[in-house]
């Protein structure tokens, strides 16, 4: 008798377990989203903020029931801002994790090296931070393009920097300081082009290397050439060394540069010498709309960054939005099939209410850029955080800037 | 006066930068003198010193009180490198085993540091005012002056130790002829361990000296360690004076090239100088020519 009872119990348990398992497997099999970026190293303030924005969005979506009845699951990988790591991770995400889509890429070089694997596997990538103009055009020669972006590419930023320095603030003599990486040198070329359109030739064009500890020679040259402002293209730590070098030389002119001047490791390492730097920003940590307010409150509550300051607000906001854009596309496609998601992204029927902007038909088959030149504003480092540089921008910040009807296609 | 301002400024900055290289190069010299080996993890010893210093300062310890703890930490770390990486190679009379093992230990230390402190660059609070002083019309940071004099003081202290104390004489004897020194009753193994401890201690001290000028991070040692190695070769691995002159030459070459030629080429003349020295005077500008009997 005990034997039979045991046996019966065993059968029952096995049956129950297998039913339970299969139900769980069908109902809750998550939709995997790859998340790649540098979570350590000099670019990590951007990478970690992006990742946290992604986590926040996925959490919210899952609490609201997920997408197609399935929860989203982030598969996070640290690419250390290294191209070869990016390539490894892309292959792992595609072949082992079988992700349905990917978001991320902070560094243009890593994006260019890694996203070709997604293109080949026909899995969409939403670039949410990297700004190199060429990123969305890497596969222009192919019939389908799986690379999308919701950050402000360099062809938008360089003219904004020039507009700010030359037109709005009236500087006639400017020096360019750019790092020797692809990012810095492509940016420098964009800056020179934008300056030439205003009929201005920079008085000095200087280079520096990652990890350089002394900027005296470059700054002295800019100073002796009579520069009234320094235009920069680099990342946080070296930008901080530029500001520190200016403090040392007792020479203070405004710094205007690419959006990386908002990185926490620039602001923290430059200290008071870094104040006043201006840069284009798609998002500034100010509760100017209810959507932004709840995003900021949730972010601060969940991740508790020091001094209640998001390390890189732009990256966090764009990371957050990238997930909502993808979720909308998967919902519309009714499938996690790469080609179907891509088709849905190129023809999004319902607007996506994001933190940066409201995305109404953000992409078409020809245009994979969600951000146009009219969206970013100029930010300024003030009191160790980034604020609106212009009062009128802050006043009008509650009006969401949406993608202009005539999409300005970036130059290749 | 005006015309001189720019070269003077470049010279000041070049000297400050060169002395940063020189203090690190000094560490290479210390171990070379006793054991004919170098610690290729010298840059990482510097980084560890800066990181430990930053942690202590972060805990609220005064900068000056933190220095002896960092020196002690450096000595322990250097002793560990010798014990783990160099001693086995010396024992089996391996000519080059220590090269890989010191590089390997350096990489391990860097990875440990990345895990402990993260990979971001951090600011080291300056113990001196951060506003520049004006010297003959060009600007100098108080911290740069401290680096220059701190480095010289450190080298002088070691020099005095070698010349005046019996322990120092043991070091010199080991340098001159390790086998003979051993026969005379000197524990040469201990002397070599001690020289490694001293070299890492000097690197750790250099780390906290320069960290307020550079930024502090797990990867700060890589470029600096390499430049310092060039300085050690240019100046000569056996001459304290050579290290200082070599450091200032490299620092000034970078500054002047950056200004007068192009900032894109600022690392070139230093390396050309290195090649030139190797071709014409392989023992370094101030180095004694080593005669190796075969």
XYZ file of C-alpha atoms in Angstrom, chain A residues 115-376:
262
model
C 26.848 45.455 -36.103
C 27.762 43.719 -39.374
C 27.029 40.406 -37.640
C 23.501 41.553 -36.816
C 23.080 42.777 -40.382
C 24.099 39.342 -41.691
C 21.809 37.581 -39.220
C 18.951 39.977 -40.102
C 18.480 41.116 -36.516
C 17.737 44.820 -35.906
C 20.166 46.971 -33.891
C 19.024 50.200 -32.276
C 22.120 52.340 -31.759
C 21.246 54.488 -28.782
C 24.429 56.437 -28.042
C 27.201 56.211 -30.683
C 27.222 59.253 -32.959
C 29.548 58.508 -35.902
C 27.669 59.696 -38.979
C 28.493 56.568 -40.984
C 26.874 54.109 -38.536
C 23.434 53.911 -40.154
C 24.949 53.987 -43.636
C 27.337 51.074 -43.256
C 25.081 48.825 -45.348
C 23.650 51.302 -47.839
C 24.696 48.971 -50.634
C 22.437 46.202 -49.297
C 18.685 45.988 -49.989
C 17.743 45.804 -46.323
C 19.337 47.787 -43.523
C 18.998 46.493 -39.964
C 20.846 49.377 -38.312
C 18.740 52.092 -36.665
C 19.687 54.949 -34.376
C 18.112 57.267 -31.819
C 21.093 59.465 -30.960
C 22.199 62.757 -32.507
C 24.809 61.880 -35.114
C 27.962 63.935 -35.635
C 26.678 65.669 -38.780
C 24.072 67.246 -36.507
C 26.440 68.017 -33.661
C 29.346 69.692 -35.454
C 27.145 72.391 -37.069
C 25.451 72.943 -33.683
C 28.821 73.460 -32.003
C 29.841 75.921 -34.710
C 26.467 77.670 -34.575
C 26.852 78.089 -30.807
C 30.454 79.330 -30.911
C 30.427 81.486 -34.043
C 26.872 82.709 -34.572
C 25.373 82.873 -31.115
C 28.424 83.883 -29.128
C 30.284 85.725 -31.853
C 33.743 84.184 -31.571
C 35.860 84.817 -34.650
C 38.975 82.870 -33.705
C 38.585 79.302 -32.534
C 40.966 76.418 -31.973
C 40.034 72.758 -32.410
C 41.344 70.199 -29.920
C 40.463 66.633 -30.886
C 41.738 63.267 -29.735
C 43.595 60.981 -32.106
C 40.896 58.268 -32.207
C 38.422 57.776 -35.056
C 35.830 59.584 -33.011
C 37.994 62.654 -32.491
C 39.380 62.873 -35.982
C 36.047 62.310 -37.785
C 34.570 64.939 -35.479
C 37.420 67.329 -36.219
C 36.768 66.934 -39.965
C 33.041 67.635 -39.396
C 33.935 70.724 -37.349
C 36.297 72.058 -40.003
C 33.607 71.555 -42.637
C 30.996 73.340 -40.554
C 33.409 76.208 -39.829
C 34.254 76.557 -43.507
C 30.557 77.073 -44.274
C 30.745 80.152 -42.011
C 33.920 81.241 -43.764
C 36.070 80.562 -40.725
C 39.382 78.773 -40.546
C 40.433 77.587 -37.103
C 43.537 79.372 -35.759
C 44.919 76.092 -34.425
C 44.048 72.432 -34.943
C 45.617 70.268 -32.252
C 45.663 66.581 -31.438
C 46.077 64.646 -28.220
C 46.218 60.964 -27.319
C 44.030 58.980 -24.964
C 45.773 58.983 -21.526
C 47.851 62.081 -22.273
C 48.581 63.758 -18.961
C 49.738 67.165 -20.143
C 48.003 69.451 -22.628
C 50.339 72.446 -22.248
C 51.752 72.394 -25.790
C 48.327 72.192 -27.445
C 46.752 74.830 -25.220
C 49.708 77.185 -25.505
C 49.475 76.983 -29.263
C 45.775 77.787 -29.176
C 46.429 80.632 -26.774
C 49.295 82.151 -28.788
C 47.194 81.894 -31.941
C 44.672 84.126 -30.192
C 41.840 81.610 -29.879
C 38.741 83.040 -28.212
C 37.197 79.621 -27.719
C 38.279 75.985 -27.820
C 36.150 73.501 -29.760
C 36.621 69.927 -28.560
C 36.060 66.390 -29.788
C 37.202 63.803 -27.235
C 35.971 61.874 -24.200
C 35.689 62.776 -20.523
C 39.109 62.122 -18.954
C 41.142 63.940 -21.608
C 38.587 66.734 -21.861
C 39.099 67.194 -18.120
C 42.852 67.409 -18.702
C 42.193 70.220 -21.207
C 40.203 72.146 -18.615
C 42.862 71.460 -15.978
C 45.581 72.592 -18.389
C 43.729 75.873 -18.934
C 43.531 76.417 -15.190
C 47.265 75.810 -14.983
C 48.092 78.273 -17.759
C 45.794 80.824 -16.177
C 44.055 81.074 -19.550
C 40.315 80.681 -19.525
C 38.330 80.709 -22.729
C 34.990 78.960 -23.276
C 34.979 75.311 -24.249
C 32.332 74.251 -26.737
C 32.360 70.682 -27.921
C 30.597 67.465 -28.759
C 28.020 66.071 -26.351
C 30.723 64.142 -24.409
C 31.472 67.327 -22.457
C 28.490 66.234 -20.371
C 30.233 63.047 -19.192
C 30.515 62.687 -15.431
C 34.238 61.962 -15.607
C 34.755 65.279 -17.378
C 32.667 67.206 -14.869
C 34.183 65.493 -11.818
C 37.820 65.535 -12.915
C 37.770 69.108 -14.191
C 36.012 70.420 -11.080
C 35.463 74.186 -10.990
C 37.723 74.562 -14.074
C 35.193 72.623 -16.124
C 32.293 74.998 -15.484
C 30.759 76.774 -18.449
C 31.516 74.142 -21.057
C 28.713 73.891 -23.624
C 27.615 70.977 -25.773
C 24.608 69.680 -27.759
C 22.286 67.485 -25.687
C 19.189 65.533 -26.631
C 18.165 65.339 -22.999
C 18.891 67.393 -19.908
C 18.041 66.182 -16.441
C 15.124 68.585 -15.857
C 11.520 67.503 -15.236
C 10.150 69.588 -18.093
C 7.377 67.180 -19.086
C 5.444 64.641 -16.997
C 7.145 61.843 -18.959
C 10.618 63.212 -18.218
C 9.711 63.866 -14.612
C 8.639 60.290 -13.992
C 11.698 59.002 -15.856
C 14.061 61.083 -13.702
C 12.285 60.195 -10.449
C 12.276 56.476 -11.280
C 15.901 56.526 -12.393
C 17.106 58.282 -9.251
C 15.003 56.018 -7.045
C 16.153 52.802 -8.728
C 19.856 53.484 -9.248
C 20.561 56.197 -6.683
C 23.494 57.885 -8.504
C 25.705 60.156 -6.443
C 24.564 63.760 -5.919
C 21.217 62.830 -7.513
C 22.890 63.374 -10.872
C 22.536 60.835 -13.686
C 26.099 60.140 -14.846
C 25.183 60.649 -18.477
C 21.549 61.782 -18.747
C 21.614 61.713 -22.549
C 22.705 58.055 -22.602
C 20.136 57.087 -19.983
C 17.286 58.766 -21.852
C 18.288 57.385 -25.240
C 18.805 53.919 -23.761
C 15.318 54.087 -22.262
C 13.737 55.290 -25.508
C 15.508 52.663 -27.615
C 13.672 49.892 -25.755
C 10.278 51.542 -26.186
C 10.939 51.961 -29.924
C 11.837 48.292 -30.240
C 8.893 47.175 -28.101
C 6.515 49.155 -30.297
C 7.964 47.542 -33.400
C 7.743 44.019 -31.976
C 4.143 44.667 -30.923
C 3.236 45.940 -34.370
C 5.064 43.099 -36.116
C 3.324 40.583 -33.846
C 6.535 38.601 -34.064
C 10.131 38.498 -32.894
C 11.347 37.796 -36.404
C 14.187 40.136 -37.365
C 12.914 41.091 -40.831
C 9.391 41.682 -39.491
C 10.690 43.916 -36.681
C 12.751 45.881 -39.182
C 9.734 46.335 -41.449
C 7.659 47.497 -38.475
C 10.370 49.976 -37.382
C 10.418 51.460 -40.875
C 6.671 51.936 -40.708
C 5.703 52.550 -37.074
C 1.977 53.241 -37.043
C 1.542 54.438 -33.464
C 3.666 57.260 -32.039
C 6.079 56.276 -29.259
C 6.051 58.655 -26.324
C 9.721 58.770 -25.325
C 11.815 60.820 -22.930
C 13.809 62.628 -25.612
C 10.931 63.239 -27.982
C 7.691 61.754 -29.243
C 8.612 59.463 -32.064
C 5.988 59.805 -34.799
C 7.056 57.682 -37.740
C 10.706 58.008 -36.658
C 12.100 55.806 -39.411
C 11.462 55.045 -43.049
C 13.120 52.544 -45.327
C 15.520 55.272 -46.440
C 15.990 57.118 -43.151
C 17.138 55.230 -40.061
C 17.841 58.298 -37.912
C 15.257 59.159 -35.261
C 16.905 62.431 -34.235
C 17.014 65.479 -36.496
C 18.957 68.720 -36.053
C 16.014 70.553 -34.520
C 15.814 68.231 -31.503
C 19.041 68.722 -29.470
